[in-house]
Each structure stands twice: as C-alpha cells, then as structure tokens.
Coordinates of C-alpha atoms in Angstrom, one line a residue:
X924 CA -20.1 -31.3 0.9
X925 CA -18.2 -28.1 2.1
X926 CA -21.3 -26.3 3.5
X927 CA -22.1 -29.4 5.7
X928 CA -18.4 -29.7 6.8
X929 CA -18.5 -26.0 7.7
X930 CA -21.2 -26.6 10.3
X931 CA -19.2 -29.3 12.0
X932 CA -16.8 -26.8 13.5
X933 CA -18.5 -25.8 16.8
X934 CA -19.2 -22.1 17.2
X935 CA -17.3 -22.0 20.6
X936 CA -14.3 -23.5 18.9
X937 CA -14.3 -21.0 16.2
X938 CA -14.7 -18.1 18.7
X939 CA -11.7 -19.6 20.6
X940 CA -9.6 -19.8 17.4
X941 CA -10.4 -16.0 16.7
X942 CA -9.4 -14.8 20.1
X943 CA -6.4 -17.1 20.4
X944 CA -5.0 -15.7 17.2
X945 CA -5.6 -12.1 18.5
X946 CA -4.1 -12.9 21.9
X947 CA -1.0 -14.3 20.4
X948 CA -0.5 -11.3 18.2
X949 CA -1.2 -8.9 21.1
X950 CA 1.4 -10.7 23.4
X951 CA 4.1 -10.5 20.6
X952 CA 3.4 -6.7 19.8
X953 CA 3.4 -6.0 23.6
X954 CA 6.8 -7.9 23.8
X955 CA 8.1 -6.0 20.9
X956 CA 7.1 -2.7 22.4
X957 CA 8.7 -3.5 25.6
X958 CA 12.0 -4.4 23.8
X959 CA 11.9 -1.2 21.7
X960 CA 11.1 0.9 24.8
X961 CA 14.4 -0.1 26.3
X962 CA 16.4 1.4 23.5
X963 CA 14.3 4.2 21.9
X964 CA 11.0 5.9 21.9
X965 CA 8.3 4.6 19.3
X966 CA 9.0 5.1 15.7
X967 CA 6.8 5.1 12.6
X968 CA 7.2 1.4 12.1
X969 CA 6.0 0.9 15.6
X970 CA 2.9 2.9 15.1
X971 CA 2.2 0.9 11.9
X972 CA 2.2 -2.3 13.9
X973 CA 0.0 -0.7 16.5
X974 CA -2.5 0.3 13.8
X975 CA -2.3 -3.2 12.4
X976 CA -3.1 -4.6 15.8
X977 CA -6.1 -2.3 16.2
X978 CA -7.4 -3.3 12.8
X979 CA -7.0 -7.0 13.8
X980 CA -8.8 -6.3 17.0
X981 CA -11.7 -4.7 15.2
X982 CA -11.7 -7.6 12.8
X983 CA -12.1 -10.1 15.6
X984 CA -14.9 -8.2 17.3
X985 CA -16.9 -8.0 14.1
X986 CA -16.2 -11.6 13.3
X987 CA -17.5 -12.6 16.9
X988 CA -20.7 -10.5 16.3
X989 CA -21.2 -12.1 13.0
X990 CA -20.9 -15.8 14.2
X991 CA -24.5 -16.4 14.9
X992 CA -25.6 -15.3 11.5
X993 CA -22.8 -17.4 9.9
X994 CA -23.8 -20.5 11.7
X995 CA -27.5 -20.0 10.9
X996 CA -26.6 -19.7 7.2
X997 CA -24.3 -22.7 7.3
X998 CA -27.3 -24.6 9.0
X999 CA -29.8 -23.6 6.3
X1000 CA -27.4 -24.7 3.5
X1001 CA -26.8 -27.9 5.3
X1002 CA -30.5 -28.4 5.9
X1003 CA -30.3 -28.5 9.7
X1004 CA -31.8 -25.0 10.3
X1005 CA -35.3 -23.6 9.2
X1006 CA -35.3 -21.3 6.3
X1007 CA -37.5 -18.9 8.0
X1008 CA -35.4 -15.7 8.7
X1009 CA -32.8 -16.4 6.1
X1010 CA -33.2 -13.0 4.5
X1011 CA -32.7 -11.1 7.8
X1012 CA -29.7 -13.3 8.9
X1013 CA -28.0 -13.0 5.4
X1014 CA -28.4 -9.3 5.4
X1015 CA -27.0 -9.1 9.0
X1016 CA -24.0 -11.3 8.0
X1017 CA -23.3 -9.1 4.8
X1018 CA -23.6 -6.0 7.0
X1019 CA -20.4 -7.1 8.9
X1020 CA -18.7 -8.8 6.0
X1021 CA -17.9 -5.6 4.0
X1022 CA -16.0 -3.9 6.9
X1023 CA -14.4 -7.2 7.8
X1024 CA -12.8 -7.4 4.4
X1025 CA -11.7 -3.8 4.6
X1026 CA -10.1 -4.5 8.0
X1027 CA -8.4 -7.6 6.8
X1028 CA -6.6 -5.7 3.9
X1029 CA -6.0 -2.7 6.3
X1030 CA -4.1 -5.1 8.7
X1031 CA -2.0 -6.6 5.9
X1032 CA -1.1 -3.4 4.4
X1033 CA -0.2 -1.8 7.8
X1034 CA 2.4 -4.5 8.3
X1035 CA 3.8 -3.8 4.8
X1036 CA 4.0 -0.2 5.8
X1037 CA 5.9 -1.2 9.0
X1038 CA 8.5 -3.1 6.8
X1039 CA 8.7 -0.1 4.4
X1040 CA 9.3 2.4 7.2
X1041 CA 12.1 0.2 8.6
X1042 CA 13.7 0.0 5.2
X1043 CA 13.7 3.8 5.0
X1044 CA 15.9 4.0 8.0
X1045 CA 18.4 1.6 6.1
X1046 CA 18.2 3.1 2.6
X1047 CA 17.7 6.9 3.4
X1048 CA 21.4 7.5 2.5
X1049 CA 21.5 5.3 -0.4
X1050 CA 20.2 7.3 -3.5
X1051 CA 19.5 4.4 -5.8
X1052 CA 17.8 2.4 -3.1
X1053 CA 15.9 5.5 -1.9
X1054 CA 14.4 6.0 -5.4
X1055 CA 13.3 2.3 -5.5
X1056 CA 11.8 2.7 -2.1
X1057 CA 9.7 5.6 -3.3
X1058 CA 8.4 3.7 -6.1
X1059 CA 7.6 0.6 -4.1
X1060 CA 5.8 2.7 -1.3
X1061 CA 3.7 4.5 -4.0
X1062 CA 2.9 1.2 -5.6
X1063 CA 1.8 -0.4 -2.3
X1064 CA -0.4 2.7 -1.6
X1065 CA -2.0 2.4 -5.1
X1066 CA -2.3 -1.4 -4.7
X1067 CA -4.2 -0.9 -1.3
X1068 CA -6.5 1.6 -3.0
X1069 CA -7.1 -0.9 -5.8
X1070 CA -8.1 -3.6 -3.4
X1071 CA -10.7 -1.3 -1.9
X1072 CA -12.0 -0.1 -5.2
X1073 CA -12.4 -3.6 -6.6
X1074 CA -14.2 -4.6 -3.4
X1075 CA -16.5 -1.6 -3.6
X1076 CA -17.6 -2.1 -7.3
X1077 CA -17.8 -5.9 -7.0
X1078 CA -21.5 -5.7 -6.7
X1079 CA -22.2 -3.0 -9.3
X1080 CA -22.1 0.8 -9.1
X1081 CA -24.3 0.9 -6.0
X1082 CA -22.5 -0.1 -2.9
X1083 CA -25.9 -0.9 -1.2
X1084 CA -26.1 -4.0 -3.4
X1085 CA -23.4 -5.5 -1.2
X1086 CA -25.7 -5.6 1.8
X1087 CA -28.9 -6.8 0.3
X1088 CA -30.3 -10.3 0.0
X1089 CA -29.7 -11.7 -3.5
X1090 CA -28.8 -8.2 -4.9
X1091 CA -25.2 -9.3 -5.6
X1092 CA -25.9 -12.7 -7.3
X1093 CA -26.0 -11.8 -11.0
X1094 CA -23.3 -13.4 -13.2
X1095 CA -21.6 -10.0 -13.7
X1096 CA -21.5 -9.6 -9.9
X1097 CA -19.9 -13.1 -9.5
X1098 CA -17.3 -12.2 -12.1
X1099 CA -16.5 -8.9 -10.4
X1100 CA -16.3 -10.6 -7.0
X1101 CA -13.9 -13.2 -8.3
X1102 CA -11.9 -10.5 -10.0
X1103 CA -11.6 -8.7 -6.7
X1104 CA -10.2 -11.7 -5.0
X1105 CA -7.8 -12.5 -7.8
X1106 CA -6.6 -8.8 -7.9
X1107 CA -6.3 -8.3 -4.1
X1108 CA -4.5 -11.6 -3.5
X1109 CA -2.1 -11.3 -6.5
X1110 CA -1.3 -7.7 -5.6
X1111 CA -0.8 -8.7 -2.0
X1112 CA 1.6 -11.5 -2.9
X1113 CA 3.5 -9.4 -5.4
X1114 CA 4.1 -6.4 -3.0
X1115 CA 5.3 -8.9 -0.4
X1116 CA 7.8 -10.4 -2.8
X1117 CA 8.9 -6.9 -3.7
X1118 CA 9.4 -5.9 0.0
X1119 CA 11.3 -9.1 0.7
X1120 CA 13.5 -8.8 -2.3
X1121 CA 14.5 -5.1 -1.8
X1122 CA 17.2 -5.6 0.8
X1123 CA 18.7 -8.9 -0.5
X1124 CA 21.4 -7.3 -2.6
X1125 CA 22.5 -5.2 0.3
X1126 CA 22.7 -8.2 2.5
X1127 CA 24.8 -10.0 -0.2
X1128 CA 27.4 -7.1 0.0
X1129 CA 27.6 -7.0 3.8
X1130 CA 30.9 -8.4 5.1
X1131 CA 29.6 -10.9 7.5
X1132 CA 29.6 -14.7 7.9
X1133 CA 27.4 -17.0 5.8
X1134 CA 25.5 -18.0 8.9
X1135 CA 24.7 -14.4 9.7
X1136 CA 23.7 -13.7 6.1
X1137 CA 21.3 -16.6 6.2
X1138 CA 19.9 -15.2 9.5
X1139 CA 19.3 -11.8 7.9
X1140 CA 17.7 -13.3 4.7
X1141 CA 15.4 -15.4 7.0
X1142 CA 14.3 -12.2 8.9
X1143 CA 13.6 -10.3 5.7
X1144 CA 12.0 -13.4 4.2
X1145 CA 9.3 -13.8 6.7
X1146 CA 6.8 -12.5 4.1
X1147 CA 6.7 -16.0 2.7
X1148 CA 4.6 -17.0 5.7
X1149 CA 2.1 -14.3 4.9
X1150 CA 2.0 -15.2 1.3
X1151 CA 1.2 -18.8 2.2
X1152 CA -1.7 -17.8 4.3
X1153 CA -3.0 -15.3 1.8
X1154 CA -3.0 -18.0 -0.9
X1155 CA -4.9 -20.5 1.3
X1156 CA -7.5 -17.8 2.3
X1157 CA -8.1 -17.0 -1.4
X1158 CA -8.6 -20.7 -2.1
X1159 CA -11.5 -20.7 0.4
X1160 CA -13.2 -17.9 -1.5
X1161 CA -12.6 -19.0 -5.2
X1162 CA -14.6 -22.2 -5.1
X1163 CA -16.5 -23.8 -8.0
X1164 CA -19.6 -24.4 -6.0
X1165 CA -22.2 -21.8 -5.5
X1166 CA -21.7 -21.4 -1.8
X1167 CA -18.4 -20.5 0.0
X1168 CA -17.4 -22.4 3.1
X1169 CA -18.1 -19.4 5.4
X1170 CA -16.4 -21.1 8.5
X1171 CA -13.1 -21.8 6.7
X1172 CA -13.2 -18.4 5.2
X1173 CA -13.4 -16.8 8.6
X1174 CA -10.7 -19.1 10.0
X1175 CA -8.2 -18.4 7.3
X1176 CA -8.9 -14.7 7.2
X1177 CA -8.3 -14.5 10.9
X1178 CA -5.2 -16.6 10.7
X1179 CA -3.8 -14.7 7.8
X1180 CA -4.4 -11.3 9.4
X1181 CA -2.9 -12.5 12.8
X1182 CA 0.2 -14.2 11.1
X1183 CA 0.7 -10.8 9.3
X1184 CA 0.8 -8.9 12.6
X1185 CA 3.1 -11.6 14.2
X1186 CA 5.5 -11.6 11.3
X1187 CA 5.7 -7.8 11.6
X1188 CA 6.9 -8.1 15.2
X1189 CA 9.5 -10.8 14.8
X1190 CA 12.4 -8.6 13.3
X1191 CA 12.3 -6.4 16.3
X1192 CA 12.2 -9.4 18.7
X1193 CA 15.3 -10.9 17.1
X1194 CA 17.4 -8.6 19.2
X1195 CA 16.5 -10.8 22.3
X1196 CA 18.4 -13.6 20.8
X1197 CA 21.4 -11.4 20.0
X1198 CA 21.4 -10.0 23.5
X1199 CA 21.2 -13.5 25.1
X1200 CA 24.1 -14.8 23.0
X1201 CA 26.2 -11.7 23.7
X1202 CA 25.6 -12.0 27.5
X1203 CA 26.5 -15.7 27.5
X1204 CA 29.8 -14.9 25.7
X1205 CA 30.5 -12.1 28.2
X1206 CA 29.9 -14.4 31.1
X1207 CA 32.3 -17.0 29.6
X1208 CA 35.0 -14.5 29.0
X1209 CA 34.7 -13.1 32.5
X1210 CA 35.0 -16.6 34.0
X1211 CA 38.1 -17.3 32.0
X1212 CA 39.7 -14.0 33.0
X1213 CA 38.9 -14.6 36.7
X1214 CA 40.7 -18.0 36.6
X1215 CA 43.9 -16.5 35.2
X1216 CA 44.4 -14.0 38.2
X1217 CA 45.8 -16.7 40.5
X1218 CA 49.1 -17.5 38.6
X1219 CA 51.4 -14.7 39.8
X1220 CA 52.9 -11.6 38.1
X1221 CA 53.6 -13.5 34.8
X1222 CA 50.0 -14.8 34.6
X1223 CA 48.8 -11.3 35.5
X1224 CA 50.7 -9.9 32.5
X1225 CA 49.4 -12.6 30.3
X1226 CA 46.0 -12.0 31.6
X1227 CA 46.3 -8.4 30.6
X1228 CA 47.4 -9.2 27.1
X1229 CA 44.6 -11.8 26.7
X1230 CA 42.1 -9.3 28.1
X1231 CA 43.1 -6.9 25.4
X1232 CA 42.7 -9.7 22.7
X1233 CA 39.5 -10.6 24.3
X1234 CA 38.2 -7.1 24.0
X1235 CA 39.2 -7.0 20.4
X1236 CA 37.3 -10.3 19.9
X1237 CA 34.3 -8.9 21.7
X1238 CA 34.4 -5.7 19.6
X1239 CA 34.6 -7.7 16.4
X1240 CA 31.9 -10.1 17.5
X1241 CA 29.7 -7.2 18.6
X1242 CA 30.0 -5.8 15.0
X1243 CA 28.9 -9.1 13.6
X1244 CA 26.1 -9.5 16.1
X1245 CA 25.0 -5.9 15.2
X1246 CA 24.7 -7.0 11.5
X1247 CA 22.7 -10.1 12.7
X1248 CA 20.0 -8.0 14.5
X1249 CA 17.7 -5.9 12.3
X1250 CA 17.6 -3.5 15.1
X1251 CA 21.2 -2.9 15.1
X1252 CA 21.8 -2.8 11.3
X1253 CA 20.9 0.8 11.5
X1254 CA 23.9 1.4 13.7
X1255 CA 26.2 0.0 11.0
X1256 CA 24.7 1.9 8.2
X1257 CA 27.9 3.8 7.2
X1258 CA 29.8 0.5 6.9
X1259 CA 26.8 -1.0 4.9
X1260 CA 26.8 2.0 2.6
X1261 CA 30.5 1.8 1.8
X1262 CA 30.2 -2.0 1.2
X1263 CA 27.2 -1.5 -1.0
X1264 CA 28.6 1.2 -3.4
X1265 CA 32.2 -0.1 -3.5
X1266 CA 30.9 -3.2 -5.2
X1267 CA 28.4 -1.4 -7.6
X1268 CA 25.3 -3.8 -7.0
X1269 CA 23.1 -4.3 -10.0
X1270 CA 25.7 -2.4 -12.0
X1271 CA 23.9 0.8 -11.1
X1272 CA 25.8 4.2 -10.8
X1273 CA 25.0 6.5 -8.0
X1274 CA 23.4 9.5 -9.6
X1275 CA 21.7 11.0 -6.6

C-alpha cells in the first residue's frame, strides 16, 4: 500500500533530499552568475533565474516546516500513529500545501521566462520570429494565471475550504482538483515544447557543422528533462486510491522544481566548455609555432606564413565555437539573421 510505503522513507532522509536539491541548484546558479559577471552585467534572464531560485528556497523552507505534519498523517494512514490530533495536523499540513503549490509553479514559470528573455535577444531583429515570441510569451503568462486560478477554485468558490479538515472532499472538489492537476501539467508540458521548438528552424539554417548543430539542439532541448519530472510528479497526485502518497509527492515536487532551475542555468554554463576547448587549441598552436623558430630564416618565413594560416583557422574556429555557445550566439546575430531570411524558413515572408 502506498501510504505505508510513504512512511518507510525516514524524515531525516527526506529533509536531506530537499536541501541537497536546493544546494545543487544554488551552486549552479552561483557558478552561472560568476561566469556571466566576467562578460557582462546581470540581464533580465539572470533576474528570472534569481527569482526562480528564491521561489525554490521558499518552497524548501515550507516543506521542511511541513514535514512533521506530513509524517503524522502518513503514520495515521498506515495505522502506526494515534488518530488523536489528526484534525489539527491535517489543517497545519494544508496551510503550507497551498503556498507550496504556488511556489512550485512560480519556480517553473520563472525558468520559462528566463528562456523567453534569452530568445528575445536572438529574435529581436527577426520580425516573424518576434511576433511568434510575443504570442508565446502572452500564452505562457495566461497559462501561469490559469494554473493559479484552477488551483484556487479546486475546493469551490471559497478559498478557505482548501485549508479546512474534510472541507475539500466532496466529489465535485475531487474532480476540480484532478482537473487542476491535468490542466497545469498539460499546459506546463505544452509550453516547454513550444519554447524548445521555437529556435529549431533557426539552428537548422545556421551554417555550422552537424556536431555543433546537435550541440545547440541539445542545449535548447533541455526542457525534455523538466517535462519528464513534471509528468512523474503528476503521476504521484493522480492516483486511483483515496489517499495520495504525500512523501513521494514532496520528493518529486522538490526534484521537479530543482531540476527546472538547474536546466535554466546550463545554457549559460556551456560557455565554460567552449572556453576550455579554445584555450587548449591556443596552447597547441603556440607550442607548434614555438618549435618552428629554430630552423633558420627559411623556417622563420614559413613560420610567418603558417602563423597567418593559423590565425585564419583560429578565426574560423572562433566563429564556429561562437555558434556552439548560447552566450555567443548573440554576437553572431547578423550572420544568423542573413542565413535565416536568405533561405525563407517555413515559407514565411518578412512583413515586419
């Protein structure tokens, strides 16, 4: 039985999982901030990630406070705890559950906003893509509002029903609660797919190697990780039995929110790989150039010519590496724009 299995996860273990998730997200956000600080001041997408991390922190704090009530309820359902005090502990649990759900969705949608603001930098001079961006941004905003509305009315017209003992247990309340979960999860997955799909045609038209295109698609396709965790979390809520596995719900909610923040930091951190690769190439070229200086005037002349060729190769490689890093795609925006519209993607005509 799920309720008995829920109680087998020690409280200290669950607490450790919660704060390990937050700690991992915090470290990666701090690393992202350090990387971005070396090249520019914070931008809107950075502030979106900061807000997502703040929501995640608040989520973890409330979950930690909620833990004693959760384990008491799990113990009562498993028959290992006295039923005396069930009303007070249940209402205490529900008092925190409502804001926890709001913080969960706020974390996910803040990461979506970070990706959208990053896309704006890429698409701001592309009229067709800019219009699509406006539509997608408006849809995401309305979707977030829809998640909050369906949650608010899931226990009837009075929000207070959400916090009372057995005041949200009528059949119509169960249906509304399930609808809220279906709606919020479906709209979450759909918006992630839209956000991931938006730059794919642009990447297809960029004149880079297949390996680099695969790398770019992988960066923009990180949302599949968030989708997987969102679906698993929903599965913990939409159970056929009367009682939800509260422990697994908390675990997967924390994991899904943390993974969302982590995924939001990864595109900016990809620049570290590019810089490391470029530095290795520079050291290799410098070593080869140094060895050719010992062969006399003819070798010096050859070294000059080879140095010129090496510089051209470095320049070309630098351009390719720039397309490989999401941070440096913005530098190559004019090239991308020319490539995009010279091939007429989607058969669309620039009418902006």
